Short mmCIF file of C-alpha atoms and ligand atoms in Angstrom, two decimals:
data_model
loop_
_atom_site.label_atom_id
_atom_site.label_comp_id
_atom_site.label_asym_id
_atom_site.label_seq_id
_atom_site.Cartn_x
_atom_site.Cartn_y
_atom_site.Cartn_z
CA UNK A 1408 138.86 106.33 149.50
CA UNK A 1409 137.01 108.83 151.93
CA UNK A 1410 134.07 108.10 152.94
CA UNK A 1411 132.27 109.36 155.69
CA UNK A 1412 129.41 107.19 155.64
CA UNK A 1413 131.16 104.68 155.83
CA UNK A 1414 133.75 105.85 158.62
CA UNK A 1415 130.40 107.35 160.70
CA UNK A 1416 129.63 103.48 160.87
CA UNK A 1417 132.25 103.12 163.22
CA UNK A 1418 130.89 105.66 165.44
CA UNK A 1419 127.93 104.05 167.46
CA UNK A 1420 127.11 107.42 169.19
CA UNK A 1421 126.86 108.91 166.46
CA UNK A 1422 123.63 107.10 165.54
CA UNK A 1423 122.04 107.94 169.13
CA UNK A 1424 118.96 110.39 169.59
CA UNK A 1425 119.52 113.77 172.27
CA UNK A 1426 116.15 115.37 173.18
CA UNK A 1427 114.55 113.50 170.74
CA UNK A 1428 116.56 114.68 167.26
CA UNK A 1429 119.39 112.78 166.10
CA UNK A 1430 122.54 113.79 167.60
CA UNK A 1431 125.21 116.25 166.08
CA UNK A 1432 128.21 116.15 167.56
CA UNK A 1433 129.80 119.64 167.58
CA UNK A 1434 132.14 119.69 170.55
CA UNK A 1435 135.26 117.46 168.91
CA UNK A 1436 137.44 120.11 170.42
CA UNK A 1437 136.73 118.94 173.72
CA UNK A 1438 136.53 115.38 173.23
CA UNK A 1439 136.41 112.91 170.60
CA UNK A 1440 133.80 110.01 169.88
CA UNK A 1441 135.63 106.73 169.85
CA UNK A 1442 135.36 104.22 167.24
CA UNK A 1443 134.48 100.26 167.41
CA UNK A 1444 138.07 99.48 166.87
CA UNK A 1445 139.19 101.62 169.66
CA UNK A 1446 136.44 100.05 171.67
CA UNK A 1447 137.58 96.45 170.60
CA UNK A 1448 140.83 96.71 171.75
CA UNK A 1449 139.39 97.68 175.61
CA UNK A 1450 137.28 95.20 175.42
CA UNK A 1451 139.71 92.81 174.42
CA UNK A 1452 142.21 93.90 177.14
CA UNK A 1453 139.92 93.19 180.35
CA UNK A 1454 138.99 90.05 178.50
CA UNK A 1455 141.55 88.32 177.49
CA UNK A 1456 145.28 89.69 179.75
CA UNK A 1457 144.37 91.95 182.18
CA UNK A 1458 146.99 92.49 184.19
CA UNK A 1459 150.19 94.50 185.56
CA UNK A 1460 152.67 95.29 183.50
CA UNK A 1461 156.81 95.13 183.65
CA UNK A 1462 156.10 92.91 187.34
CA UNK A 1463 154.80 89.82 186.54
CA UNK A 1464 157.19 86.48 184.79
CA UNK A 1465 153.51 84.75 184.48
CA UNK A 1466 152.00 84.94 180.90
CA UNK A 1467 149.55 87.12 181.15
CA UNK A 1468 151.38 89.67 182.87
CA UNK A 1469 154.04 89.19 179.92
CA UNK A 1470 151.12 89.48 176.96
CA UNK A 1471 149.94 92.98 179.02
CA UNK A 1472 153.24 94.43 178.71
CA UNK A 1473 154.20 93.82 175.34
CA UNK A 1474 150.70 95.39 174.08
CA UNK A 1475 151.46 98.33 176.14
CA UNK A 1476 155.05 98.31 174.95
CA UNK A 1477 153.65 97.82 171.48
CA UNK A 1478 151.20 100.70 171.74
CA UNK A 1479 154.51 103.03 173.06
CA UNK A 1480 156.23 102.01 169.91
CA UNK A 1481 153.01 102.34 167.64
CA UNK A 1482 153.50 106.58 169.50
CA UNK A 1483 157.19 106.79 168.50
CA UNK A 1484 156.42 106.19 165.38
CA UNK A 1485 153.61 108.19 164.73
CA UNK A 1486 155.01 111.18 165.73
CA UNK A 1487 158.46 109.90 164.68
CA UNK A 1488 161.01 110.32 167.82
CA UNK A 1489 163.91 109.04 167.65
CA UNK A 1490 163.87 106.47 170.56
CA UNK A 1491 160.81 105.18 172.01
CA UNK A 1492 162.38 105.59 175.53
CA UNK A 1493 161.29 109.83 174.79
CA UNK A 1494 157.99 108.73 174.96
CA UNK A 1495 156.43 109.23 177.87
CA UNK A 1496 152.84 108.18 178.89
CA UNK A 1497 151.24 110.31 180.52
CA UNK A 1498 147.20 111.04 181.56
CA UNK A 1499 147.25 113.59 179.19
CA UNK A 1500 148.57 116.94 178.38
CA UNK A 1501 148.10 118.46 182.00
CA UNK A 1502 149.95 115.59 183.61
CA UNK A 1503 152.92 116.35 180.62
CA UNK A 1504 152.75 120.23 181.14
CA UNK A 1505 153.17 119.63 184.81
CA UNK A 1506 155.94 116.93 184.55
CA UNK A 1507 158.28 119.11 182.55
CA UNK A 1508 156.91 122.68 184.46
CA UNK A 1509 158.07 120.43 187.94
CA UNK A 1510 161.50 119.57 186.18
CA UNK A 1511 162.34 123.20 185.49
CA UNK A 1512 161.76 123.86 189.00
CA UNK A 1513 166.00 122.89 189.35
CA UNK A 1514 167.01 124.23 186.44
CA UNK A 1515 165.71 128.16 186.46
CA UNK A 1516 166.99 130.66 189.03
CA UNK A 1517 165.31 134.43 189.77
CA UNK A 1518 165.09 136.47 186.89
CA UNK A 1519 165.15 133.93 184.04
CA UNK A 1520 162.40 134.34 181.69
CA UNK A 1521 159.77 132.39 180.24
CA UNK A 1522 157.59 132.83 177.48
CA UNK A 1523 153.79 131.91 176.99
CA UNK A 1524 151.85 132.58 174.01
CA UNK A 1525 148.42 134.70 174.16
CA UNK A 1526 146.54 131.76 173.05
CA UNK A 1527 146.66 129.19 175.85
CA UNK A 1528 144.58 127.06 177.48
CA UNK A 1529 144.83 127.34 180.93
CA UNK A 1530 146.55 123.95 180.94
CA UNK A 1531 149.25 125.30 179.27
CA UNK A 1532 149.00 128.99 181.49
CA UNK A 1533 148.43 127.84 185.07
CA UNK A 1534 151.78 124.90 185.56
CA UNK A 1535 154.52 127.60 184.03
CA UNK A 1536 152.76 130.63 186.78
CA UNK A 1537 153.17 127.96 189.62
CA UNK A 1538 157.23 127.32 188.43
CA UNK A 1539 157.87 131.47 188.39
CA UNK A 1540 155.86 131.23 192.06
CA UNK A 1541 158.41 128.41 193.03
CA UNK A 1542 161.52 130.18 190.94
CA UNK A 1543 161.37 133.69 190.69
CA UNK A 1544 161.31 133.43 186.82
CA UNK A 1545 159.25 136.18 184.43
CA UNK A 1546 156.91 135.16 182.84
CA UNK A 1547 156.22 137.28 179.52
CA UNK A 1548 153.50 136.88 177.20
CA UNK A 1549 153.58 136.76 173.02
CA UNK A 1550 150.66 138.71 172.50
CA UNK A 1551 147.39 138.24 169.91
CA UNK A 1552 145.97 140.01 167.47
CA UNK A 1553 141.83 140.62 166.05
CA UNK A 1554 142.33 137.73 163.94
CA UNK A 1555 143.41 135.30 166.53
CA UNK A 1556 146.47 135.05 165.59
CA UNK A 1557 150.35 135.23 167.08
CA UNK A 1558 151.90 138.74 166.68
CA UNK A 1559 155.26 136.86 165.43
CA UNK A 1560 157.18 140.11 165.02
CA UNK A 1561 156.77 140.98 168.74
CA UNK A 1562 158.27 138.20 169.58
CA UNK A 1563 161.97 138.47 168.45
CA UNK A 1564 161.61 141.58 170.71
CA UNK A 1565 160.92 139.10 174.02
CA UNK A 1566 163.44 137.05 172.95
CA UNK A 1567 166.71 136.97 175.09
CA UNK A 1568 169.52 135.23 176.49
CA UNK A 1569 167.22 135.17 179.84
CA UNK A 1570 165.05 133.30 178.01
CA UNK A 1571 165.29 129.54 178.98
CA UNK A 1572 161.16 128.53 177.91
CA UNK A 1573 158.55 129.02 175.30
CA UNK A 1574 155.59 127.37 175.64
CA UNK A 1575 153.18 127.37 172.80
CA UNK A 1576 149.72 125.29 171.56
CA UNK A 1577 150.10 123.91 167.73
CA UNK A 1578 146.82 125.13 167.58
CA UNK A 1579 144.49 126.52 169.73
CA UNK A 1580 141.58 125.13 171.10
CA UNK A 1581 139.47 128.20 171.28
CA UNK A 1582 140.03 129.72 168.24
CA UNK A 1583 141.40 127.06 165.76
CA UNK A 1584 144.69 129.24 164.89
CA UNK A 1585 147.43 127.19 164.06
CA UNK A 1586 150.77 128.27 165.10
CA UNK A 1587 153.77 129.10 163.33
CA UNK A 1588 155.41 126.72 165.87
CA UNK A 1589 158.52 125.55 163.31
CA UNK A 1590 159.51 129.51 163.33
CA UNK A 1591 159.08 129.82 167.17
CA UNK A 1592 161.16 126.45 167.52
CA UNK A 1593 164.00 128.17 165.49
CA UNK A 1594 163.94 131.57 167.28
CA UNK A 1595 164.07 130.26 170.49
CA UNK A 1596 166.83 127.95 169.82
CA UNK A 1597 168.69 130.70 168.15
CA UNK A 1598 168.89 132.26 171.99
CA UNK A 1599 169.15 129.27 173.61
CA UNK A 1600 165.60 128.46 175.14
CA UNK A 1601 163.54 124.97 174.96
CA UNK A 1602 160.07 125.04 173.42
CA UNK A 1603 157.20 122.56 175.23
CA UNK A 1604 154.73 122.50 172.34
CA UNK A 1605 151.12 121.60 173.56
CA UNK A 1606 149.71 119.73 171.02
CA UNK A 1607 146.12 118.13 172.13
CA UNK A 1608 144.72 120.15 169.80
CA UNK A 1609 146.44 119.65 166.86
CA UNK A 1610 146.95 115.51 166.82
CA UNK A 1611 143.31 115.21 165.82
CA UNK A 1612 144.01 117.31 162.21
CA UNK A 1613 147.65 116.30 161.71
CA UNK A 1614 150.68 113.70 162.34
CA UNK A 1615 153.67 116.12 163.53
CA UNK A 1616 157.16 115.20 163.29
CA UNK A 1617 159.12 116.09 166.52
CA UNK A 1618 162.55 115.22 164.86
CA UNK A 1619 161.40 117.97 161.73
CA UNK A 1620 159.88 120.44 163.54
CA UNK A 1621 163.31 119.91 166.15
CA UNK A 1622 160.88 120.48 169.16
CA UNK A 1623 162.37 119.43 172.70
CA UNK A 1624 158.80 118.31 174.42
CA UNK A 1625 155.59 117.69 172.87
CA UNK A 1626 152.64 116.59 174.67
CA UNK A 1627 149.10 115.63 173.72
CA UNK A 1628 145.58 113.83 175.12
CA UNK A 1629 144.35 110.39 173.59
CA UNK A 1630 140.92 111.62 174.08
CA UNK A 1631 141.07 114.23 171.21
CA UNK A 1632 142.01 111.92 168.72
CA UNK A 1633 139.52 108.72 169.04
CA UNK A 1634 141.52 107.38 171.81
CA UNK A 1635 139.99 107.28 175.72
CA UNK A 1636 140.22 109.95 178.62
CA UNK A 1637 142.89 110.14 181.07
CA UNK A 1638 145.62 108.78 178.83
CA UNK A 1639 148.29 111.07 177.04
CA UNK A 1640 152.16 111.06 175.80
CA UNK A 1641 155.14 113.41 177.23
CA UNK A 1642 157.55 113.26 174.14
CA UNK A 1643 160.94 114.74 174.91
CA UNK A 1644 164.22 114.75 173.85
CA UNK A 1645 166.65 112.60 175.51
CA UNK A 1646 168.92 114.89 176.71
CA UNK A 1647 166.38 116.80 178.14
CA UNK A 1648 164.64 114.31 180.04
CA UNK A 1649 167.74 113.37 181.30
CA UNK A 1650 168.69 116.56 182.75
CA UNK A 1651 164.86 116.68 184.06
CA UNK A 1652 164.97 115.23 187.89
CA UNK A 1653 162.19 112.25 188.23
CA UNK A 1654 158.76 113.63 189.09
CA UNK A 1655 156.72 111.86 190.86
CA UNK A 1656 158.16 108.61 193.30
CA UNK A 1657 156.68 105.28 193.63
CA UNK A 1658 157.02 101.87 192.31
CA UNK A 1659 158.37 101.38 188.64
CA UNK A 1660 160.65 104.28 188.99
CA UNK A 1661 163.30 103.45 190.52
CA UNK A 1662 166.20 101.16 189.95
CA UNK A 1663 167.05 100.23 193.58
CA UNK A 1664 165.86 101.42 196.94
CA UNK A 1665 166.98 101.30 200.44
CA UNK A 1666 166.23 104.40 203.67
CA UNK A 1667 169.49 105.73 202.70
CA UNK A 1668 169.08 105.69 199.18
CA UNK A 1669 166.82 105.83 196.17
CA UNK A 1670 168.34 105.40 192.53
CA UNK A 1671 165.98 106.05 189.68
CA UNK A 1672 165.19 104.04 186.12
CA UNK A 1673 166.10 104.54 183.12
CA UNK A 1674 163.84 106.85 180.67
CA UNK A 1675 161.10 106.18 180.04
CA UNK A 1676 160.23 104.57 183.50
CA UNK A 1677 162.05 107.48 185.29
CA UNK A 1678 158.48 109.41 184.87
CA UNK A 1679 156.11 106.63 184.88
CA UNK A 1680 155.50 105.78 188.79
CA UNK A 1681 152.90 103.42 189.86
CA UNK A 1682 150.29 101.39 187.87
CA UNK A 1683 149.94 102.97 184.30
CA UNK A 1684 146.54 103.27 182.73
CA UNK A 1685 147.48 100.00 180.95
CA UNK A 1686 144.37 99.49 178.68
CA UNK A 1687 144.19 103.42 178.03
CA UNK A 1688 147.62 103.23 176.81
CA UNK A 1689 146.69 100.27 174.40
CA UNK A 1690 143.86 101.93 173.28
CA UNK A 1691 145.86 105.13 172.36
CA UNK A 1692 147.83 103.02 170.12
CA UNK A 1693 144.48 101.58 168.57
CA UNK A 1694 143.21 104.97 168.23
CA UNK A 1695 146.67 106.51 166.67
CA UNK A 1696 146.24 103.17 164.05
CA UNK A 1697 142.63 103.99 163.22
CA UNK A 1698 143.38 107.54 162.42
CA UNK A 1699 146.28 106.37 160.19
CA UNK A 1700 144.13 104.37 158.68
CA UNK A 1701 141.34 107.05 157.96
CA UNK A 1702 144.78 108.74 156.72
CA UNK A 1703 145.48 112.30 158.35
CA UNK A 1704 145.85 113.94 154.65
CA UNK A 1705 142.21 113.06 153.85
CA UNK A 1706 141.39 114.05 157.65
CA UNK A 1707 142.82 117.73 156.71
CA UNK A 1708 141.11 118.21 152.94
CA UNK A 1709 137.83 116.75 154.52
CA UNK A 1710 137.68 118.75 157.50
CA UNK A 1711 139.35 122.18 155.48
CA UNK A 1712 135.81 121.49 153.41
CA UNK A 1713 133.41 121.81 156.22
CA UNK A 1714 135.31 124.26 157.93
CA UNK A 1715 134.36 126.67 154.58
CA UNK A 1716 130.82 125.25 154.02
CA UNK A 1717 130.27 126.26 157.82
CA UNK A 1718 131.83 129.21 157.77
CA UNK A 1719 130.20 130.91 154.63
CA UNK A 1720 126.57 129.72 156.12
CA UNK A 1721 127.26 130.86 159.32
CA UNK A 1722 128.55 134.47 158.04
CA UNK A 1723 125.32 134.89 156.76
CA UNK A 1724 123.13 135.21 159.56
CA UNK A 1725 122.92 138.98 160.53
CA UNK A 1726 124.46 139.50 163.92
CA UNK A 1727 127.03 136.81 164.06
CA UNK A 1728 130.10 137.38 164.85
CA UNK A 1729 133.23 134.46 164.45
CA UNK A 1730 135.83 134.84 166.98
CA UNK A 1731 139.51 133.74 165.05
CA UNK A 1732 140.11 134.28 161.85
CA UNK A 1733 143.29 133.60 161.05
CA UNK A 1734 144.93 132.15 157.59
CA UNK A 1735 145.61 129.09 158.57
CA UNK A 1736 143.51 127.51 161.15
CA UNK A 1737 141.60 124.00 161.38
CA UNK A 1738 137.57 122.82 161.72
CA UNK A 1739 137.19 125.21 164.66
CA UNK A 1740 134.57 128.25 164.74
CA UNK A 1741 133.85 130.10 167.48
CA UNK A 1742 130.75 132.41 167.20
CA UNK A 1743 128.75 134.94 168.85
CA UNK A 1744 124.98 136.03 168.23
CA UNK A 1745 125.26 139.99 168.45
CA UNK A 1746 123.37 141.08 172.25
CA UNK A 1747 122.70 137.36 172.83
CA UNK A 1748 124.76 135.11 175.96
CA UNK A 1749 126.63 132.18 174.43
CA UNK A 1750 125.32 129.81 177.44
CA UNK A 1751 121.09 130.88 175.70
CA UNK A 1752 122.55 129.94 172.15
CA UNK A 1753 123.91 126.34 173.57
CA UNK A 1754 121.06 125.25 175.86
CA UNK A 1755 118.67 125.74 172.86
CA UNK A 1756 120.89 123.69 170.40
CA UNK A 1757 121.21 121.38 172.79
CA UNK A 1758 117.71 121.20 172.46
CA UNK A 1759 117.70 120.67 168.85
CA UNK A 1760 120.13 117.94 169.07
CA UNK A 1761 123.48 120.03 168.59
CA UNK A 1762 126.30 119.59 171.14
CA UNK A 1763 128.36 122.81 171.19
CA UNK A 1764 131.12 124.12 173.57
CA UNK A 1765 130.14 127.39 174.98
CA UNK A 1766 131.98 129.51 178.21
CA UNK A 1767 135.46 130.62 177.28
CA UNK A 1768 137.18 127.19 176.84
CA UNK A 1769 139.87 127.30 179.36
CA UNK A 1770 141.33 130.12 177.43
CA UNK A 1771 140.23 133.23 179.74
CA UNK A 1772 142.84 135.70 178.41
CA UNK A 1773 141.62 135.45 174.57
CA UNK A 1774 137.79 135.94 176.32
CA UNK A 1775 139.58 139.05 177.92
CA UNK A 1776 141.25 140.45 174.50
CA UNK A 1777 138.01 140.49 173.14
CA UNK A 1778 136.22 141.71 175.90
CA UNK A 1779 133.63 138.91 176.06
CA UNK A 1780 132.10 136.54 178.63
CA UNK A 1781 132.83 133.63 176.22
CA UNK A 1782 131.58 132.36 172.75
CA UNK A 1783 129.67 129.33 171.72
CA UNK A 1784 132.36 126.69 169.95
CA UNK A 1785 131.19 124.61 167.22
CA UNK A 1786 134.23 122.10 166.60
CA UNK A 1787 134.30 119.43 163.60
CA UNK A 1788 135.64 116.45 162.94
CA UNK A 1789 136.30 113.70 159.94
CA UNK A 1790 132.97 111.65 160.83
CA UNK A 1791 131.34 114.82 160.68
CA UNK A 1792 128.67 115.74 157.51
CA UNK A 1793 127.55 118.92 155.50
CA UNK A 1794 123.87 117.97 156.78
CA UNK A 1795 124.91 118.19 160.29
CA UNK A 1796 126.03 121.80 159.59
CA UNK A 1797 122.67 122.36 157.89
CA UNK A 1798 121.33 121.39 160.86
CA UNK A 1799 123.74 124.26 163.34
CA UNK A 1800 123.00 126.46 160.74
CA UNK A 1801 118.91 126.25 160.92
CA UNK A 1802 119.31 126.13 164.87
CA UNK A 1803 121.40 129.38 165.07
CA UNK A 1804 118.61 130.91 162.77
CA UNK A 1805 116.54 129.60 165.21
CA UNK A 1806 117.97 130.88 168.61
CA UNK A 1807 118.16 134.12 167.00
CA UNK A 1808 114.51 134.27 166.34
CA UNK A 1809 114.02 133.12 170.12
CA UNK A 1810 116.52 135.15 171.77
CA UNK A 1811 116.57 137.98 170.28
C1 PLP B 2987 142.18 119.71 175.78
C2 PLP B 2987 143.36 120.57 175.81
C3 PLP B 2987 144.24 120.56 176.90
C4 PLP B 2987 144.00 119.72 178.14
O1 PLP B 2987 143.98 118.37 177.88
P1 PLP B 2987 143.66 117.32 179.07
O2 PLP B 2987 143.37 116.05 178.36
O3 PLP B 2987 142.47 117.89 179.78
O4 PLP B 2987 144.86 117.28 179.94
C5 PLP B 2987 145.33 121.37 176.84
N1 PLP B 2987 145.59 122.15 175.79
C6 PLP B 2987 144.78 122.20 174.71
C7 PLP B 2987 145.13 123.06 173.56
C8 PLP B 2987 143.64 121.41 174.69
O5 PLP B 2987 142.82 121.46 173.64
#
């Protein structure tokens, strides 16, 4: 059964003070808090088999790589791939964008196209401009409309036999909207293109299936989902990693070297030079078994819950305007007070205790569409409570008084 008092007890941060008023936690979307369990399992790494992985015949060095191997499989399965040699680990999404955007680099000539959606972050913008620098590609954009959402029938229009890439969020960070990305799969296959699906936003709310949703690379951040910073997954499918050249060189890549020649690993290890983050991996796997255990179909009623209880309160306070509107979209609201900066509205809930994102969320071109500096991002998760909204709510009432 759900229960988020008794899930918040996992959460030592959450029971912490911030100016003096307990802390709410309103910036999910840009990290995650980590649980105990997650915390356990670091712990437990530096204390008990710290060491290299995949080098080492001594025990410990044996005991590191099966946990990490372990965690890898505990990924495959979770997001169900079909080997667990098309998972990659990764630091995170960037470090998967630019693995596969570096790839392309042999496989595009001048004049291909490429397709990015409206609602990226710039994660997902800035890798794909630098491969049409390197390659002479186009790259075309799916626009967005007032309610945050993708203008779907614009896109069979883009849509070609140039077309070779769509890249796409699951759901987007500044906004919440959650993609059609099953239909943009399909249509892009129909003419022949691979879709890299950036999903650090979406693992938190849901469990995707790569093999269902027929997706050729899918990448995502532990951080966002209870797991640490600077750890991540590259899923892709085999035949496309294969035809990907290796990325970056160094030791664990290769299968033999000499000055004359280098041959390369097998996947996964083809991608993975140098020294992994070994206990960040583990502790992805930890944090990808807590979540199951929470269970990611209570996750999505819970948080659908809030997500209306905030909304509705929020949409009463005269002047306030929420940025993404779309159907279907998860615990995200972005907000502005009417004549009143985003950065004023933060620093005073800050004050109250309140962590919220505000700036434009390293999604410039939605700022742009709607012609504003940025908005302030409140962003919920499962361990979040109705109170805590209470308590935005009264604050925004607050900074209104104040600022205004
Ligand atoms: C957070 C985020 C990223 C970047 O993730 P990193 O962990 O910083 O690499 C990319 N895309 C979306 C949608 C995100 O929310």
């Amino acid at each position: 059964m759900f229960n988020v008092e008794t899930i918040r007890k996992d959460f030592p941060i959450l029971h912490r003070q911030v100016n003096g008023k307990p802390l709410v936690y309103f910036d999910n979307a840009a990290t995650s808090q980590t649980p105990q369990q997650v915390m356990d399992a670091i712990v437990e790494y530096y204390s008990n088999y710290n060491a290299n992985i995949h080098r080492g015949v001594h025990s410990l060095s044996q005991e590191a790589t099966d946990k990490y191997e372990q965690a890898r499989l505990t990924i495959q399965k979770h997001f169900n791939a079909k080997a667990s040699h098309e998972i990659i680990m990764t630091s995170g999404t960037t470090h998967g964008i630019n693995l596969v955007a570096s790839g392309f680099t042999t496989l595009l000539k001048k004049g291909d196209e490429v397709i990015v959606s409206a609602l990226e972050h710039h994660s997902n913008i800035v890798p794909w401009q630098m491969l049409c620098e390197r390659t002479g590609a186009i790259l075309r954009v799916l626009p967005m409309n007032d309610e945050g959402e993708l203008v779907m029938a614009a896109y069979a229009d883009l849509l070609s036999e140039k077309t070779k890439l769509v890249f796409v969020n699951h759901i987007s960070n500044a906004l919440g909207t959650i993609n059609p990305i099953k239909q943009i799969i399909e249509q892009a296959h129909a003419v022949g293109a691979a879709v890299l699906v950036d999903g650090a936003q979406a693992c938190p709310h849901l469990k995707p299936d790569v093999q269902a949703l027929d997706v050729d690379f899918y990448v995502t951040s532990a951080h966002k989902m209870c797991g640490p910073t600077g750890v991540g997954m590259l899923y892709g499918k085999e035949d496309w990693l294969n035809k990907l050249p290796a990325y970056q060189g160094g030791g664990e890549m290769i299968a033999e070297v000499t000055f004359e020649k280098t041959t390369y690993a097998d996947l996964p290890h083809k991608f993975e030079a140098g020294t992994p983050n070994i206990c960040g991996g583990i502790a992805f796997g930890a944090a990808i078994d807590y979540m199951n255990h929470i269970g990611f179909e209570n996750i999505a009623t819970y948080e659908h819950e809030l997500l209306e209880y905030a909304t509705a309160q929020l949409l009463e306070i005269e002047g306030l305007k929420i940025y993404g509107t779309a159907k279907e979209k998860t615990s995200v609201i972005s907000f502005n007070l009417k004549g009143i900066h985003p950065y004023d509205v933060g620093t005073l809930l800050d004050k109250m205790g309140v962590a919220v994102r505000t700036g434009h969320h390293c999604a410039q071109p939605i700022m742009d569409y709607y012609k504003i500096p940025g908005t302030v991002r409140a962003s919920f998760a499962f361990y979040n409570t109705k109170q805590e909204i209470d308590t935005l709510v009264s604050g925004v009432k607050k900074a209104k008084m104040m600022l205004s």
